PDB file of C-alpha atoms in Angstrom:
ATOM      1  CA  UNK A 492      90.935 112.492  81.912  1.00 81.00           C
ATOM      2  CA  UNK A 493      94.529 113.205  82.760  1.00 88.00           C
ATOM      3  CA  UNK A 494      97.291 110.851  84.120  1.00 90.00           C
ATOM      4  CA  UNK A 495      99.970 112.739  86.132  1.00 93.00           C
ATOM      5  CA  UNK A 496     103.108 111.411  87.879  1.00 93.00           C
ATOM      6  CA  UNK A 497     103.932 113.117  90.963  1.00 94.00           C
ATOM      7  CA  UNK A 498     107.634 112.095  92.080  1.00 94.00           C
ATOM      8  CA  UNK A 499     109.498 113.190  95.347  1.00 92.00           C
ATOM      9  CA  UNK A 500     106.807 112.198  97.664  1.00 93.00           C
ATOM     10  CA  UNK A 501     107.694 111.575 101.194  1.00 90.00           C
ATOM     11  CA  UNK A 502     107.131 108.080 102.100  1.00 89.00           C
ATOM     12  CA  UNK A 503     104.644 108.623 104.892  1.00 89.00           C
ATOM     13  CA  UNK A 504     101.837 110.009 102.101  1.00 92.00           C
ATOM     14  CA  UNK A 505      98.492 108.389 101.624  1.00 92.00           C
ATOM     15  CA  UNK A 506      96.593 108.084  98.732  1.00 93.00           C
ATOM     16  CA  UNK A 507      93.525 110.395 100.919  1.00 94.00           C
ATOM     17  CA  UNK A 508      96.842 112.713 101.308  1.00 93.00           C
ATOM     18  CA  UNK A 509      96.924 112.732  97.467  1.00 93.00           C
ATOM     19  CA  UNK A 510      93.120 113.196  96.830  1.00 94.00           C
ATOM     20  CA  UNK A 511      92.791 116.165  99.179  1.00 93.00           C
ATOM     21  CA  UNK A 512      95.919 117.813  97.431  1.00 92.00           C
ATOM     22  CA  UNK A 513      94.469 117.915  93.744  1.00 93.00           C
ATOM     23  CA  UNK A 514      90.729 117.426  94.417  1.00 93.00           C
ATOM     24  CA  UNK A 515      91.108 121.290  94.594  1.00 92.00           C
ATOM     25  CA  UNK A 516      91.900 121.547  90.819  1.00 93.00           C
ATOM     26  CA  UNK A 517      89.905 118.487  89.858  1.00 92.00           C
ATOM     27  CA  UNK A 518      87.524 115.274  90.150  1.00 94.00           C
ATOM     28  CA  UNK A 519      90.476 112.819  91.466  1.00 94.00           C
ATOM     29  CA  UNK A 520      89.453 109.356  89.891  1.00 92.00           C
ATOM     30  CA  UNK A 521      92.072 107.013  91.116  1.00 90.00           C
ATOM     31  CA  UNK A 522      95.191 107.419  92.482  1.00 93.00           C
ATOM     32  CA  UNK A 523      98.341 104.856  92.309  1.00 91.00           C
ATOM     33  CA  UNK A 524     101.216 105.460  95.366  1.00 93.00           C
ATOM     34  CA  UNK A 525     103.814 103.447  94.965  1.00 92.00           C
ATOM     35  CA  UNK A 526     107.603 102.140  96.797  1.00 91.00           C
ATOM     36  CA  UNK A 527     110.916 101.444  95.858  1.00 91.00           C
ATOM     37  CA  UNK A 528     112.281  99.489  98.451  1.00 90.00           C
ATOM     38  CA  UNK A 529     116.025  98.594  98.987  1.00 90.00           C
ATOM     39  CA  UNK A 530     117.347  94.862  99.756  1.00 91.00           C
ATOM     40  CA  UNK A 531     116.915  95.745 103.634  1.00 91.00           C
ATOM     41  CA  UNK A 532     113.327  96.757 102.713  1.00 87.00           C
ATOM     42  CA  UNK A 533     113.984 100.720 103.287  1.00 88.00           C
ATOM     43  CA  UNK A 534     112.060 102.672 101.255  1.00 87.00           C
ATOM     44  CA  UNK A 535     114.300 104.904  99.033  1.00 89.00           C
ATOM     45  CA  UNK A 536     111.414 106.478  96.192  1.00 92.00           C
ATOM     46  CA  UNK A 537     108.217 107.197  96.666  1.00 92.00           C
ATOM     47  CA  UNK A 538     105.886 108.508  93.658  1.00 94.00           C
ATOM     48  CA  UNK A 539     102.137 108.158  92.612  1.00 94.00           C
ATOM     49  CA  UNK A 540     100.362 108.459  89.273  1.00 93.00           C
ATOM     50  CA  UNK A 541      97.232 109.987  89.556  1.00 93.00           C
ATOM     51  CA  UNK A 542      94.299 109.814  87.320  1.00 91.00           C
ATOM     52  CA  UNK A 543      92.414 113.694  87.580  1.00 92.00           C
ATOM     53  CA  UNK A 544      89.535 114.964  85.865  1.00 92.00           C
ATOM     54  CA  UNK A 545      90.801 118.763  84.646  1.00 91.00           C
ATOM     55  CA  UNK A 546      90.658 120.934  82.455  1.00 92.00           C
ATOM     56  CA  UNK A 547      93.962 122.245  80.535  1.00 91.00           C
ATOM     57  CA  UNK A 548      93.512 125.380  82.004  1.00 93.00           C
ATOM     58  CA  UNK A 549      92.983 124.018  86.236  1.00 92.00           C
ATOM     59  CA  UNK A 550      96.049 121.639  85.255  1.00 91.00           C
ATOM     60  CA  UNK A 551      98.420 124.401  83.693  1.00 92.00           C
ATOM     61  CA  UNK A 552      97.123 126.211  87.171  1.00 93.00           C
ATOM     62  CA  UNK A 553      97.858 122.554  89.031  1.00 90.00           C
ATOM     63  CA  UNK A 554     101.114 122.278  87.575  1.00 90.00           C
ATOM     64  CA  UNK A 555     102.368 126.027  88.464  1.00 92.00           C
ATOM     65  CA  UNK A 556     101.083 126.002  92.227  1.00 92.00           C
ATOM     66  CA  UNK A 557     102.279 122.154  93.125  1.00 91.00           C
ATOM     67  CA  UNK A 558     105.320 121.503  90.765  1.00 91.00           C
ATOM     68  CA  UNK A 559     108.667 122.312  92.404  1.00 92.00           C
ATOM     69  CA  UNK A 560     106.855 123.004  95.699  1.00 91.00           C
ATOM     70  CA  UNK A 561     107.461 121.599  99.415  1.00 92.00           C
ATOM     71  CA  UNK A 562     104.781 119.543 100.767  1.00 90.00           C
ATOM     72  CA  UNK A 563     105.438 117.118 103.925  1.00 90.00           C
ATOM     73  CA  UNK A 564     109.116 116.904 103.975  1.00 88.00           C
ATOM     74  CA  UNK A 565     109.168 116.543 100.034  1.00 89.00           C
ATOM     75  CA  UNK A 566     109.734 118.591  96.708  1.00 92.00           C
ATOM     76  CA  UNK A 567     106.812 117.436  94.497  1.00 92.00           C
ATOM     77  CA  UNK A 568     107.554 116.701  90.866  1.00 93.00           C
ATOM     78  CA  UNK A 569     104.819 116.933  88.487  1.00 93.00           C
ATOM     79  CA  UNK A 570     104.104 115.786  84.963  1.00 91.00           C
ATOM     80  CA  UNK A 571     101.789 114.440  82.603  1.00 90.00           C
ATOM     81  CA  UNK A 572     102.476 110.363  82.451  1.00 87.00           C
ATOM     82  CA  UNK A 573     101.164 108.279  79.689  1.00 80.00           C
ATOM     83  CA  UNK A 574      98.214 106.520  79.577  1.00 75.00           C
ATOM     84  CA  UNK A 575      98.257 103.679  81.996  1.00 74.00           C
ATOM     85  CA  UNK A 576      98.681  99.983  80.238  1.00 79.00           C
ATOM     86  CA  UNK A 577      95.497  98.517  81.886  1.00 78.00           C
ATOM     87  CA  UNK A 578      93.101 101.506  80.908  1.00 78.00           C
ATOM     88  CA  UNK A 579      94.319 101.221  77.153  1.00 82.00           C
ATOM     89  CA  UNK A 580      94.310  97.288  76.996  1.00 87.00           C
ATOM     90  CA  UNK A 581      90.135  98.028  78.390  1.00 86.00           C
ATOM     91  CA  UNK A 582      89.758 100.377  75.694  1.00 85.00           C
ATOM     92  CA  UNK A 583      91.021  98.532  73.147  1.00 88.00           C
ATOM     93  CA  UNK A 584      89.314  95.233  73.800  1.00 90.00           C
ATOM     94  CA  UNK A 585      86.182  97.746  74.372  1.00 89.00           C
ATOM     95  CA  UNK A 586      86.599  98.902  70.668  1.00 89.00           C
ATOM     96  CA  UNK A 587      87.397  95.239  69.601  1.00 87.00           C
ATOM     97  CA  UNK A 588      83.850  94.406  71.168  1.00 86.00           C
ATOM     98  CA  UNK A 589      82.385  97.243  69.606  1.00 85.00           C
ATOM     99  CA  UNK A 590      83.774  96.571  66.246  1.00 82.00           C
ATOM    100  CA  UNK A 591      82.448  92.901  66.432  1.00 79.00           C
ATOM    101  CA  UNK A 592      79.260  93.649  66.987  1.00 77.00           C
ATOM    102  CA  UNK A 593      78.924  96.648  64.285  1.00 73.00           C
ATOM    103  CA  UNK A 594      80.383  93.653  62.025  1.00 71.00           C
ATOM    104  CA  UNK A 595      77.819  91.084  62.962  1.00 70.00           C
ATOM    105  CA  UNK A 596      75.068  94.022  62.915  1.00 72.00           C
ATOM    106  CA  UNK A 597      76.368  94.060  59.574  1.00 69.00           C
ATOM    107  CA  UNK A 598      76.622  90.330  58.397  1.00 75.00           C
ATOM    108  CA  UNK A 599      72.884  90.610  59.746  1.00 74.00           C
ATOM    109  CA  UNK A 600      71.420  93.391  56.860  1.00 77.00           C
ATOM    110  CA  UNK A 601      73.131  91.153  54.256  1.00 76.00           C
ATOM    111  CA  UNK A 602      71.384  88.281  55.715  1.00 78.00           C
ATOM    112  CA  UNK A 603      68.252  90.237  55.944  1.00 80.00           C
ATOM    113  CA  UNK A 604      68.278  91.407  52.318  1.00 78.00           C
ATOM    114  CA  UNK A 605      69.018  87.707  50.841  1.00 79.00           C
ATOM    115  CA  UNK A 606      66.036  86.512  53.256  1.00 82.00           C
ATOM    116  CA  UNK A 607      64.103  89.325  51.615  1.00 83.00           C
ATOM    117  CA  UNK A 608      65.480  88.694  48.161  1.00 80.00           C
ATOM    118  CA  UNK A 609      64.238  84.554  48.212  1.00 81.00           C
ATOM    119  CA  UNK A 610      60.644  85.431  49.594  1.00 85.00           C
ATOM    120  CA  UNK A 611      60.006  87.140  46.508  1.00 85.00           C
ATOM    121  CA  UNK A 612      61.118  84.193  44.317  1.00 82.00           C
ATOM    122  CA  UNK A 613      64.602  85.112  43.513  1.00 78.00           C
ATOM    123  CA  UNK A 614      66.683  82.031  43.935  1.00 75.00           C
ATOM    124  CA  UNK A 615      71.082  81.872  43.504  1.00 72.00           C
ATOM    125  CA  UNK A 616      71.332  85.582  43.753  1.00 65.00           C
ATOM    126  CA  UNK A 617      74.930  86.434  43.618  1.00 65.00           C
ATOM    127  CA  UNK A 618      76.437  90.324  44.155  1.00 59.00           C
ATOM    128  CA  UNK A 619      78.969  90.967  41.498  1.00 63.00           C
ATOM    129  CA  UNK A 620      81.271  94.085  41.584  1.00 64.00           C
ATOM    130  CA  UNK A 621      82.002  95.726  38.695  1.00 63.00           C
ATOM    131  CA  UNK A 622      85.560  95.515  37.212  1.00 68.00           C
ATOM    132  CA  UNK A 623      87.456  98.917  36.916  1.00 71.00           C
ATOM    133  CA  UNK A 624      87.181  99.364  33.188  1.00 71.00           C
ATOM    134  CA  UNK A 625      83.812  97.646  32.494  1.00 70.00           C
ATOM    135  CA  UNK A 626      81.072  99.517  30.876  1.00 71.00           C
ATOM    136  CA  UNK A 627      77.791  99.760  32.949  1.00 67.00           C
ATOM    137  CA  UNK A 628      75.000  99.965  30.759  1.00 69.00           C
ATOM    138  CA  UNK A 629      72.956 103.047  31.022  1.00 72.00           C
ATOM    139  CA  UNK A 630      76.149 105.129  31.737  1.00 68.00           C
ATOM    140  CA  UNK A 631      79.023 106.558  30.602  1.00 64.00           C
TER     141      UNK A 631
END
């Protein structure tokens, strides 16, 4: 998934404007269209970000056929935009999630093999590392 920004929109532009325009080049997932207003309320900037399924090669072909071109009363600038704030803060709790529960999945064998460990008579069972330095016997 790609995020462009598309700047020098005219300020009559839908969002359905927006998804006809780069459905051609890719699956449009969601698309942003935002307005600067003045004091008085009179729209001075209009832009969008758009999130687009594409490939690098349909969005180097995106990028020559729409950037720097007219379209409704407007000279469309296009770039790639970082990745929006709410998408990554999802992700990231996502991974946090993920990350717990690998943990606890983890915390669970442990608990499995000490379960395991007292069933066949072994009580106090501790895990000891070895210190760096310490022989092991048996090895060199």
């Amino acid at each position: 998934m790609r995020r462009l920004y598309v700047g020098g929109l005219n300020h009559a532009v839908t969002q359905k404007d927006l998804k006809d325009r780069f459905g051609k080049f890719g699956e449009v997932l969601d698309v942003e269209l935002r307005t600067r207003r003045d004091d008085e309320g009179v729209p001075y900037k209009t832009f969008a970000y758009i999130n687009i399924n594409i490939s690098d090669a349909d969005l180097k072909k995106c990028l020559t056929v729409l950037n720097k071109s007219k379209w409704k009363g407007g000279t469309l600038q296009i770039e790639t935009a970082k990745e929006s704030f709410l998408h990554r803060l999802a992700q990231e709790r996502q991974e946090a999630a993920e990350h717990l529960l690998h943990k606890s999945s983890a915390e669970g064998k442990k608990q499995n093999l000490l379960d395991s460990l007292s069933k066949a008579g072994v009580k106090n069972f501790t895990m000891k590392a070895a210190v760096p330095g310490s022989e092991v016997p048996g090895h060199k």
